[in-house]
Amino acid sequence: MLKIVLLGAPGSGKGTQSEKLVAEFGVPQISTGDLLRSAVANQTELGQKAKAAMDAGELVSDDIVVGMIRERLKQDDTENGFILDGFPRSLDQAKALDGLLDDMNRPLQGVVHIKVDNEEIVQRLMARGRSDDNEETIRNRLKVYQEQTQPLVKFYEDKGLLTAVAGVGEIDEIYARIKAALPAGAAFAGD
């Protein structure tokens, strides 16, 4: 059983570390970006609403995103847990997630905050060389992340769920720190 949220700025290594957790624990990584792309591609009701918002250049509303998370958590492969990556992004989403998980009687076990210095993130993302990864865009994304997601750190600290880990060094070193930060009730796929 593993029911966690991975928090971290863009470029902090959440995706890389999620893959390692998925392989070891046998639970799905749930990324809102993947859910949105899939819902839009499959033209689900929520996907059509999300596409309308995105086409209008707006953020997809919390109602739609939380609805997608709810649908995803009802799928059988989440029975033994899940890793939420990129969700929640705001205090409102965190509170909605709490309510949703309470309704499902599947409370979060923990929140792992992968901390990386902004300058390190800028260097990492610039090195990726994606067309949308120019320094100004990266710094803006980090600023938005700080404003929206930083309050989540306090929210989860106050609940006693948050553990911060340093997201610098070799991938396996970071992974060892994350595993050490996992809640006591976390069980490996083979257990």
PDB file of N, CA and C in Angstrom, residues 11 116-125 167-169:
ATOM      1  N   GLY A  11      10.806  20.297 -13.044  1.00  0.00           N
ATOM      2  CA  GLY A  11      12.237  20.048 -13.150  1.00  0.00           C
ATOM      3  C   GLY A  11      12.870  19.496 -11.881  1.00  0.00           C
ATOM      4  N   VAL A 116      14.469  21.350  -4.619  1.00  0.00           N
ATOM      5  CA  VAL A 116      15.618  21.656  -5.464  1.00  0.00           C
ATOM      6  C   VAL A 116      15.702  23.172  -5.579  1.00  0.00           C
ATOM      7  N   ASP A 117      16.885  23.706  -5.439  1.00  0.00           N
ATOM      8  CA  ASP A 117      17.138  25.135  -5.578  1.00  0.00           C
ATOM      9  C   ASP A 117      16.713  25.613  -6.973  1.00  0.00           C
ATOM     10  N   ASN A 118      16.103  26.803  -7.035  1.00  0.00           N
ATOM     11  CA  ASN A 118      15.618  27.332  -8.313  1.00  0.00           C
ATOM     12  C   ASN A 118      16.704  27.410  -9.380  1.00  0.00           C
ATOM     13  N   GLU A 119      17.911  27.811  -8.998  1.00  0.00           N
ATOM     14  CA  GLU A 119      18.990  27.932 -10.000  1.00  0.00           C
ATOM     15  C   GLU A 119      19.338  26.571 -10.588  1.00  0.00           C
ATOM     16  N   GLU A 120      19.318  25.539  -9.749  1.00  0.00           N
ATOM     17  CA  GLU A 120      19.566  24.176 -10.220  1.00  0.00           C
ATOM     18  C   GLU A 120      18.474  23.757 -11.210  1.00  0.00           C
ATOM     19  N   ILE A 121      17.227  24.089 -10.894  1.00  0.00           N
ATOM     20  CA  ILE A 121      16.113  23.748 -11.794  1.00  0.00           C
ATOM     21  C   ILE A 121      16.257  24.454 -13.135  1.00  0.00           C
ATOM     22  N   VAL A 122      16.598  25.730 -13.097  1.00  0.00           N
ATOM     23  CA  VAL A 122      16.786  26.476 -14.347  1.00  0.00           C
ATOM     24  C   VAL A 122      17.848  25.780 -15.198  1.00  0.00           C
ATOM     25  N   GLN A 123      18.957  25.403 -14.579  1.00  0.00           N
ATOM     26  CA  GLN A 123      20.034  24.723 -15.323  1.00  0.00           C
ATOM     27  C   GLN A 123      19.550  23.390 -15.896  1.00  0.00           C
ATOM     28  N   ARG A 124      18.814  22.606 -15.089  1.00  0.00           N
ATOM     29  CA  ARG A 124      18.307  21.303 -15.554  1.00  0.00           C
ATOM     30  C   ARG A 124      17.384  21.473 -16.756  1.00  0.00           C
ATOM     31  N   LEU A 125      16.448  22.403 -16.622  1.00  0.00           N
ATOM     32  CA  LEU A 125      15.460  22.560 -17.682  1.00  0.00           C
ATOM     33  C   LEU A 125      16.068  23.159 -18.950  1.00  0.00           C
ATOM     34  N   GLY A 167      16.445  17.070  -3.545  1.00  0.00           N
ATOM     35  CA  GLY A 167      16.313  16.508  -4.888  1.00  0.00           C
ATOM     36  C   GLY A 167      17.547  16.710  -5.743  1.00  0.00           C
ATOM     37  N   VAL A 168      18.721  16.749  -5.118  1.00  0.00           N
ATOM     38  CA  VAL A 168      19.968  16.912  -5.865  1.00  0.00           C
ATOM     39  C   VAL A 168      20.868  15.710  -5.611  1.00  0.00           C
ATOM     40  N   GLY A 169      21.720  15.428  -6.596  1.00  0.00           N
ATOM     41  CA  GLY A 169      22.614  14.278  -6.498  1.00  0.00           C
ATOM     42  C   GLY A 169      22.246  13.258  -7.556  1.00  0.00           C
TER      43      GLY A 169
END
